[in-house]
Coordinates of C-alpha atoms and ligand atoms in Angstrom, one line a residue:
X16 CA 6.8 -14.8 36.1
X17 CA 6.7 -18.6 34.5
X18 CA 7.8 -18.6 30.8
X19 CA 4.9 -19.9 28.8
X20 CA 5.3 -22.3 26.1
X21 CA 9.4 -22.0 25.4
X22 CA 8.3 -24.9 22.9
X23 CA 5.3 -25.5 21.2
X24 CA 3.8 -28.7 22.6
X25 CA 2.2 -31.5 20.7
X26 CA -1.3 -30.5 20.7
X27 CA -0.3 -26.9 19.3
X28 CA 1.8 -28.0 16.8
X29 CA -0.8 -30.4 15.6
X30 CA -3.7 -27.9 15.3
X31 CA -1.3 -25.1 13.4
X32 CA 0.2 -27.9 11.4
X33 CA -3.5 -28.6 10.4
X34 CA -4.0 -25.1 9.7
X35 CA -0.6 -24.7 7.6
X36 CA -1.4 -27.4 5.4
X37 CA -5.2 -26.7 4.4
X38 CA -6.1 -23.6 4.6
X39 CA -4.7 -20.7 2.3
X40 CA -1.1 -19.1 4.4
X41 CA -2.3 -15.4 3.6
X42 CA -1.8 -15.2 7.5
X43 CA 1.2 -15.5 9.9
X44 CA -0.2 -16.1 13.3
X45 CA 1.5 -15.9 16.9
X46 CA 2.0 -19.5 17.8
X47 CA -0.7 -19.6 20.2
X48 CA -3.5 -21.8 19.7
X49 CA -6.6 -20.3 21.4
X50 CA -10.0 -22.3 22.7
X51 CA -11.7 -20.0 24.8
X52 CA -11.9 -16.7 26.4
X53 CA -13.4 -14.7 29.4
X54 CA -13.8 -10.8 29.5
X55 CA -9.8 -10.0 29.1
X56 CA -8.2 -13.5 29.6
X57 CA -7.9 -16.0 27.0
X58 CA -6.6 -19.8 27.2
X59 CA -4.9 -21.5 24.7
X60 CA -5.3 -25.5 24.0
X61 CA -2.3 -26.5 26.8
X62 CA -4.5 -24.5 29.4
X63 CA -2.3 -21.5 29.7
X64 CA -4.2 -18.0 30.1
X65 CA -3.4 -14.9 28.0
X66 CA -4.2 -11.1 29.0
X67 CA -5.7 -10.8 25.6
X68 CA -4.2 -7.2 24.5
X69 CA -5.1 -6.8 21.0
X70 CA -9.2 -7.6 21.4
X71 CA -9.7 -9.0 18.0
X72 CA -8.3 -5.3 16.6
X73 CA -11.0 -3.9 18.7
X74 CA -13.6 -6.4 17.9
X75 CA -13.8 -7.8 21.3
X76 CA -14.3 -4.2 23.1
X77 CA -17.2 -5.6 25.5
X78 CA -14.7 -9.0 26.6
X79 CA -14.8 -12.0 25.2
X80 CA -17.9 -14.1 25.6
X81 CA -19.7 -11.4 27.2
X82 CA -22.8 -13.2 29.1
X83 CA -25.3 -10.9 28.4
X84 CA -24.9 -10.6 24.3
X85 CA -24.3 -14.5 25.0
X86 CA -27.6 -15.0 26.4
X87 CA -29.2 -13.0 23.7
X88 CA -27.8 -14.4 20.9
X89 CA -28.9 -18.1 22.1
X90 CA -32.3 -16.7 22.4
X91 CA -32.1 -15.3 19.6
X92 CA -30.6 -18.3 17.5
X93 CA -33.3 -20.2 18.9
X94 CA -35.9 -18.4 17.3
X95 CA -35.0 -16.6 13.6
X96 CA -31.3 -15.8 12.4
X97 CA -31.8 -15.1 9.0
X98 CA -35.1 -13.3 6.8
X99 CA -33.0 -11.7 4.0
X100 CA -34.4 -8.0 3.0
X101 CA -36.9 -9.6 1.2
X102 CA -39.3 -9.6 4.4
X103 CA -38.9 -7.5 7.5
X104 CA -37.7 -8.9 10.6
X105 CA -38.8 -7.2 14.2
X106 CA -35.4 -6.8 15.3
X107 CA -33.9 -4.7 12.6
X108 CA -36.5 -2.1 13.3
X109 CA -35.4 -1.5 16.9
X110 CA -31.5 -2.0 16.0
X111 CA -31.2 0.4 13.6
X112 CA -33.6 3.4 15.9
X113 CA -30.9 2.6 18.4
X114 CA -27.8 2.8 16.6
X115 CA -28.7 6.1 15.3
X116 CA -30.2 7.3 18.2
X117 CA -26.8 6.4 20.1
X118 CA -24.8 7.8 16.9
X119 CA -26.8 11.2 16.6
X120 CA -27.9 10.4 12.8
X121 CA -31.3 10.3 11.2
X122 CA -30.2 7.2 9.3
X123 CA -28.4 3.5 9.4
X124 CA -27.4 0.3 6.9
X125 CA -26.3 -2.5 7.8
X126 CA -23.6 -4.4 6.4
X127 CA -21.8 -7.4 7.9
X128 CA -17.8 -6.9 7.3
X129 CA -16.0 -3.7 8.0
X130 CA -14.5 -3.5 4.6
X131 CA -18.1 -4.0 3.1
X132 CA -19.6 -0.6 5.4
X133 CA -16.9 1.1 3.7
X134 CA -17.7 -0.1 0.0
X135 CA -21.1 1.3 1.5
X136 CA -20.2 4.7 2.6
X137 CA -18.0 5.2 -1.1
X138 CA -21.2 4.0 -2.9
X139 CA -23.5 6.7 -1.0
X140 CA -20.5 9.0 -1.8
X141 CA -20.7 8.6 -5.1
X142 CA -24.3 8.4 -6.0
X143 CA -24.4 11.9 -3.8
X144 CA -22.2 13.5 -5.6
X145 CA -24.0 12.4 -8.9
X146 CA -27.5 13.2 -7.4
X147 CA -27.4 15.9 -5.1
X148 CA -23.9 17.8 -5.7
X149 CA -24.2 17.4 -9.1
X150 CA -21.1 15.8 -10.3
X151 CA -20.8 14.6 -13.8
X152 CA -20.9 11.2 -14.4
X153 CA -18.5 8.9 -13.5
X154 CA -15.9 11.7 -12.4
X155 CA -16.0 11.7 -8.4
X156 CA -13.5 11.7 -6.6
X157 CA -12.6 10.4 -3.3
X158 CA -9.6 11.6 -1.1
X159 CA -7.8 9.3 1.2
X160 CA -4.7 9.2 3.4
X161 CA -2.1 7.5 2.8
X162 CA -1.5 5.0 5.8
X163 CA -4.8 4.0 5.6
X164 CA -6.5 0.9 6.1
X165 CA -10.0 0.6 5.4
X166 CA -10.0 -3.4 4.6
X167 CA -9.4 -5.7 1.8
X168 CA -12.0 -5.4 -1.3
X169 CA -10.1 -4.8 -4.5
X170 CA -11.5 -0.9 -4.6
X171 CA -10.2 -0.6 -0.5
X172 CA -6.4 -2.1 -1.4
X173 CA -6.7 -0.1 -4.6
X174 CA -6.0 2.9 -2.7
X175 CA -3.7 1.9 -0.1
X176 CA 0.0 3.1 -0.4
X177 CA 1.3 -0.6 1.1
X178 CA 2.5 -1.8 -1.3
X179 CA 1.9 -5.4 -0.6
X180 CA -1.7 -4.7 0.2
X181 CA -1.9 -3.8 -3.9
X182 CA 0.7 -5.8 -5.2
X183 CA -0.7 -8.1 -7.6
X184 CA -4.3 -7.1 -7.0
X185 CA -4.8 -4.8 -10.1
X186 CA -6.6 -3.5 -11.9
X187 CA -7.8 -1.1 -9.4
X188 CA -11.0 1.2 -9.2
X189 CA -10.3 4.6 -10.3
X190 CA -11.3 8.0 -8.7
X191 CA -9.5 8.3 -5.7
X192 CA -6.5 10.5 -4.6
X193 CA -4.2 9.9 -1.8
X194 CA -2.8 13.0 0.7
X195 CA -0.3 12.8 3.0
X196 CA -2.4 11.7 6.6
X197 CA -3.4 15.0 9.0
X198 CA -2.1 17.6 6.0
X199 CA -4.3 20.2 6.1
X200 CA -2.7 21.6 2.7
X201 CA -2.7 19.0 0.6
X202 CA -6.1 18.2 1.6
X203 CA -7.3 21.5 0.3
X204 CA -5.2 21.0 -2.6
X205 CA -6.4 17.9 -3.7
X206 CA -10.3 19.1 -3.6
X207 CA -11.8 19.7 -7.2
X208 CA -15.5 20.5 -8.3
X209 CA -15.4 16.9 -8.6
X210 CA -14.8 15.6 -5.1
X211 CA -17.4 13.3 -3.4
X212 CA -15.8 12.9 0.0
X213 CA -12.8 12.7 1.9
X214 CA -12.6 9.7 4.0
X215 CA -10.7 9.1 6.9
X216 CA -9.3 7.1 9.9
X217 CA -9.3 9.7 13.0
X218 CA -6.3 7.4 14.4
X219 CA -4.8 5.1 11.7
X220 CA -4.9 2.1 13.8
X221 CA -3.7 -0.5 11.0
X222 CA -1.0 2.5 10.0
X223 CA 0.7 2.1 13.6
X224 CA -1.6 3.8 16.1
X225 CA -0.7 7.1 14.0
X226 CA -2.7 10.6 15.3
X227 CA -3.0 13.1 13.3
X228 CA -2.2 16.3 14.6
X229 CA -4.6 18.4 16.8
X230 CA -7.1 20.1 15.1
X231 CA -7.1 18.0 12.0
X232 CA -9.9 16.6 12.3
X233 CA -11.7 20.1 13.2
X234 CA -10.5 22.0 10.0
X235 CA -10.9 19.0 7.5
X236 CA -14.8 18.7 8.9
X237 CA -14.9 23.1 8.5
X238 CA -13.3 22.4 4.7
X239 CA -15.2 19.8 3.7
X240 CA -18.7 21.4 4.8
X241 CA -17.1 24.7 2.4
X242 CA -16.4 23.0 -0.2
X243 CA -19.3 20.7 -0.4
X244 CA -17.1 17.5 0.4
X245 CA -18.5 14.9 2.3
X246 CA -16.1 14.2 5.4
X247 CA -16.6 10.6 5.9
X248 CA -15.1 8.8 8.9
X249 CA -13.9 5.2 9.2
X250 CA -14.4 4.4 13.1
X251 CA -14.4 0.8 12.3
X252 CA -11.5 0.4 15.1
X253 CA -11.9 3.7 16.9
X254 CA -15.7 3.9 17.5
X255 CA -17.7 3.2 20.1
X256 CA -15.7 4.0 23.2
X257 CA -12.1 2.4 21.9
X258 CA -10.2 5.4 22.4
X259 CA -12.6 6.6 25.6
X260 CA -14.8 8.3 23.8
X261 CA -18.1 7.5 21.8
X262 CA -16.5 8.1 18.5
X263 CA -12.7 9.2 18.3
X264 CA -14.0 12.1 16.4
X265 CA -15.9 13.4 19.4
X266 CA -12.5 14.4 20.7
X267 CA -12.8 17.6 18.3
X268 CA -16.6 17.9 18.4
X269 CA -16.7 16.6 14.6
X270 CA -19.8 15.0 13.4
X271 CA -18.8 13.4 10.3
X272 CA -20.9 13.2 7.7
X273 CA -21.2 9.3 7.3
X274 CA -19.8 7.4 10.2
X275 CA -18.3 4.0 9.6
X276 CA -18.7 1.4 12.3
X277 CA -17.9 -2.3 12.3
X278 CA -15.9 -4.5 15.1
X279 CA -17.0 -3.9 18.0
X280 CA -20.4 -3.2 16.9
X281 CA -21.3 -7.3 17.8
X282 CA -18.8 -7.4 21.0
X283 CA -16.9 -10.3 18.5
X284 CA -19.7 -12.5 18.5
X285 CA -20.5 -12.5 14.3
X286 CA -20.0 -9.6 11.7
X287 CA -22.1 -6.9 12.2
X288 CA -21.1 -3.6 10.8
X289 CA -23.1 -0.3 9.6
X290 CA -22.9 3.1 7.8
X291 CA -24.6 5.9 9.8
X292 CA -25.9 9.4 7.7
X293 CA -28.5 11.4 7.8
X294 CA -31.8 11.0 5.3
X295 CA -30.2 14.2 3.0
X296 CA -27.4 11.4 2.5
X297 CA -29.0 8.2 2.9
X298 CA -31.6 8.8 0.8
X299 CA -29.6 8.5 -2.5
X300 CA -29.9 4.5 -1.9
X301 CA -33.4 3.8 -3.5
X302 CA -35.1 -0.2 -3.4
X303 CA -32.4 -2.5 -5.5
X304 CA -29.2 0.1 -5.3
X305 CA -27.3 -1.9 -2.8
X306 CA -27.7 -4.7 -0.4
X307 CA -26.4 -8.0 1.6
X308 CA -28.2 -11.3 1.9
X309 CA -27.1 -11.1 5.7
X310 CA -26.8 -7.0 6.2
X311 CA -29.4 -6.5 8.7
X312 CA -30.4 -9.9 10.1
X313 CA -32.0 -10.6 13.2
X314 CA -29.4 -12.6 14.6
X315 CA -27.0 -9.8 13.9
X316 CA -29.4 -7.3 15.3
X317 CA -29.7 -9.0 18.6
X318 CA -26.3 -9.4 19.1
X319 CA -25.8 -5.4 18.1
X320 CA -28.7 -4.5 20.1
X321 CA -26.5 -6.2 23.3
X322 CA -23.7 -5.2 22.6
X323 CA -24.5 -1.3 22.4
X324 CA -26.4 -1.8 25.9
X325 CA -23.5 -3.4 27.3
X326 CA -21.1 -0.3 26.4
X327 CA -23.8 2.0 27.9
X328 CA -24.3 0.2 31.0
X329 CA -20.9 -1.1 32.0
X330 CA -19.4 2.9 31.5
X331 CA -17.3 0.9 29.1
X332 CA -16.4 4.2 27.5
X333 CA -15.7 6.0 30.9
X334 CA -13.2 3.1 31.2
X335 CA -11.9 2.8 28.4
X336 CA -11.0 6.9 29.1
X337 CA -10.0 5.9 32.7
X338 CA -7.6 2.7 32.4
X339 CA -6.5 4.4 28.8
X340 CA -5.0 7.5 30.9
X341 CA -3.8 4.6 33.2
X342 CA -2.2 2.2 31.0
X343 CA -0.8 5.3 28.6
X344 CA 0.7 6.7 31.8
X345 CA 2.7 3.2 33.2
X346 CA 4.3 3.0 29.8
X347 CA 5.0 6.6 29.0
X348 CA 7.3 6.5 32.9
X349 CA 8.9 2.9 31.9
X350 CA 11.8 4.8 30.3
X351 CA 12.9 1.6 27.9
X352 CA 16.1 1.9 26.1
X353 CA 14.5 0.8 23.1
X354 CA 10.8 3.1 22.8
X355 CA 11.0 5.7 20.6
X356 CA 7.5 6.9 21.4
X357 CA 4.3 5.7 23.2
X358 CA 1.4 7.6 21.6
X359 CA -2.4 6.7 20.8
X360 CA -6.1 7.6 23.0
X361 CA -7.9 5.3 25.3
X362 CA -7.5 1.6 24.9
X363 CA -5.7 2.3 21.7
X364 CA -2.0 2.3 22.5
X365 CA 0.5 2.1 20.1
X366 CA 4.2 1.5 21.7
X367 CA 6.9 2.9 18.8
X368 CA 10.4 1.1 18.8
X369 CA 13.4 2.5 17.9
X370 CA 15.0 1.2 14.6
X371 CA 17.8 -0.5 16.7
X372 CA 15.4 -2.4 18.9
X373 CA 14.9 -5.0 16.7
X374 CA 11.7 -6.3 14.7
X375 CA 8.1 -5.4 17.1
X376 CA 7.3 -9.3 16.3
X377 CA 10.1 -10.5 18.5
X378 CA 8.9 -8.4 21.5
X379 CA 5.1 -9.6 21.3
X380 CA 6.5 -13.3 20.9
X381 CA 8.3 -12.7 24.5
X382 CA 5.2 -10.7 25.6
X383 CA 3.1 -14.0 24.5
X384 CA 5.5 -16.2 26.7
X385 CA 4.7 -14.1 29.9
X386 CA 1.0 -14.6 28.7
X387 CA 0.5 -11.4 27.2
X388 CA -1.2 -11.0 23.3
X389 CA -0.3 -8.4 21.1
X390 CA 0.2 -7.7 17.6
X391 CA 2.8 -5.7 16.2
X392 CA 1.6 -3.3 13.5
X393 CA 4.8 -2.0 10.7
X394 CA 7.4 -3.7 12.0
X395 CA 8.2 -0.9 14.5
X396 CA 5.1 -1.0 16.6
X397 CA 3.2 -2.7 19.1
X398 CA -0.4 -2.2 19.7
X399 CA -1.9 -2.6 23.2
X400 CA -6.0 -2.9 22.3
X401 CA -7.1 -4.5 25.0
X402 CA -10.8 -5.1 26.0
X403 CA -12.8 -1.9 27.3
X404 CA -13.6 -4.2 30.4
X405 CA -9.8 -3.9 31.5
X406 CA -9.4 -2.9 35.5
X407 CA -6.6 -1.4 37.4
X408 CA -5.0 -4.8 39.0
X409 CA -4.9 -6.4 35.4
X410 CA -2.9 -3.2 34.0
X411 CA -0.7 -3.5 36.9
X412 CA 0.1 -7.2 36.0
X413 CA 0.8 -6.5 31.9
X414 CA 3.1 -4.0 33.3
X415 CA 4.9 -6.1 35.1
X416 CA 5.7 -8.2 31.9
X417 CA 6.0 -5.1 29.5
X418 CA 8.1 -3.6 31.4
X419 CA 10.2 -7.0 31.5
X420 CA 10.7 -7.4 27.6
X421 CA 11.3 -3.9 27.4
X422 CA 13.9 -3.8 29.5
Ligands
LIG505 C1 -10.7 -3.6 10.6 C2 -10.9 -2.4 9.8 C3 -11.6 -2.4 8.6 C4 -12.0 -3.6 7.9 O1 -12.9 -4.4 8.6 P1 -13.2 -5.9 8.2 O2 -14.3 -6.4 9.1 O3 -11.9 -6.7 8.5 O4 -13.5 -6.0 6.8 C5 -11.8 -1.2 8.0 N1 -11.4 0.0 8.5 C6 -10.7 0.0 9.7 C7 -10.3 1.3 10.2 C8 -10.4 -1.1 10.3 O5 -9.7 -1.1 11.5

């Protein structure tokens, strides 16, 4: 094993110099300067190659520069990228028959960013519970979790419990409620005549790759459909085939009422995210009640279009399952001094360190100089997300280096 970049060479330091001194610091990157990638492997600007093992957060499920959704987004950036609403396109049309047709819903919008499908799903929430449930105005209510991360609008950090994600943000958008994450009782506490939805992460992958306990998922669907609560389900990270399943919440046999998908949705070549219902939901949204210059462009709907066929015809769910058991397995029987607990489904692994072992940055800086990526997530944790294209042999060569630096 050759120790990669011990000090930051010239090149490097000149491009995150650049970085550092124009753009805004409301990031603290790895020191790894990347300039291209190839399914799992990325190379940074000295020519050393990375096993890329956060993807993008799950962005980059499909591998990076996938050929196929390369090929059709030249085409397709050859011919029209961009109609706005105001006209139809032909590739919307076929996009969004396929999305729902692979997501089991009647209905799909398009959005671009994850945190803008999510502003999406509270909207349809809301105007729901006005129109259909018959809420009074102005009173829903949406329950969350606390842990959650659902991205970075002012009404998303409004209702996170990190701190820092609020902290001089405010004011904040009322009408939402925060439980304890998988509490079955304070969820059915927290539900008034009033409540909209509860929406939910079925892993908390921002919160540290946190599960909630088994059956959660099943008996907050059964309450929500009681009470008249729309269970809403952010798979922004988790959906299509992260955690080796279509959705993570197919793990329970929960079908969600709106589905939340993002990420992985374009295989990391341009934003493309979506909010899947059926018409009884999606309906509330009438000409002029919501919309995106770019939601649902034909560049965008290529790419989607691709990116879905690849998962389908690469098994990159079956994969994900497989080399998910695999990788799961080679850390769970690594017996580190310093794990307190390797947990998570599929590609989405979360290794736990205990308090002791020191800050989870400082073991993915070691990890990056045996040419491994990963992020840490809360200090304590280190998230393996690799691509869903992942084999056997590359496994067994991260292992080698995990087991290193957690030795
Ligand atoms: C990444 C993420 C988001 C936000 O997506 P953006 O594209 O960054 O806005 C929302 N929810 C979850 C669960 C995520 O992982």
């Amino acid at each position: 094993m050759s120790i990669i970049g011990e000090t930051v060479t010239t090149k490097s330091a000149h491009l995150i110099e650049l970085e550092k001194k124009w753009g805004a610091q409301n990031y603290k990157p790895l020191d790894v300067v990347l300039t291209r990638g190839e399914g799992v492997w990325v190379e940074d600007v000295e020519g050393n190659r990375y096993l890329d093992c956060l993807s993008a957060y799950s962005a980059v499920s499909q591998g990076h520069c996938h050929p196929r959704i390369l090929a059709a987004m030249q085409a397709q950036a050859g011919r029209i990228t961009l109609t706005s609403r105001a006209f139809y396109n032909d590739q919307l049309g076929p996009f969004v028959q396929e999305l729902c047709e692979f997501g089991g819903y009647e209905k799909a919008l398009p959005m671009n960013s994850g945190a803008e499908a999510v502003e999406t799903a509270i909207k349809a929430a809301r105007k729901w519970a006005y129109t259909v449930k018959g809420v009074p105005d102005d009173q829903a209510e949406i329950i969350v979790c606390a842990g959650n991360f659902h991205g970075r609008t002012t009404t998303i950090v409004g209702f996170s419990s990190e701190e820092q994600y609020r902290s001089g943000f405010g004011p904040f958008t009322p009408g939402f409620k925060l439980i304890p994450y998988g509490d079955m009782e304070a969820l059915a506490a927290a539900i008034t005549p009033n409540t909209a939805a509860f929406l939910v992460e079925p892993i908390q992958g921002e919160g540290g790759v946190v599960t909630p306990p088994p059956g959660f998922l099943t008996e907050a669907a059964e309450l929500c459909r009681r009470q008249n609560v729309l269970f809403i389900a952010d798979e922004i990270q988790t959906g299509l085939g992260r955690t080796g399943a279509r959705f993570a919440c197919d793990h329970e046999d929960v079908r969600p009422d709106i589905i939340i998908l993002g990420k992985a949705l374009s295989g990391g070549f341009y934003p493309v995210s979506a909010i899947l219902a059926d018409a009884e939901i999606m309906d509330v949204f009438l000409p002029g009640d919501h919309g995106s210059t770019f939601g649902g462009n034909p560049l965008g709907a290529v790419i989607a279009r691709e990116a879905l066929a690849v998962l389908r015809d690469e098994d990159l769910i079956g994969n994900a399952a497989r080399m998910g058991e695999y990788f799961i397995d080679r850390l769970s029987d690594m017996a580190s001094p310093h794990v307190h607990e390797v947990r998570g489904k599929g590609l989405l692994i979360g290794v736990d360190l205990l308090p002791e072992a020191g800050a989870a940055r400082d073991y993915c800086e070691r990890l990056r100089q045996l040419g491994i990526l990963a992020k840490d997530t809360h200090k304590t944790v280190i998230r393996f997300a690799p691509p869903l294209v992942i084999t056997r042999p590359d496994i067994d060569w991260a292992m080698e280096r995990i087991a290193y630096v957690l030795a």
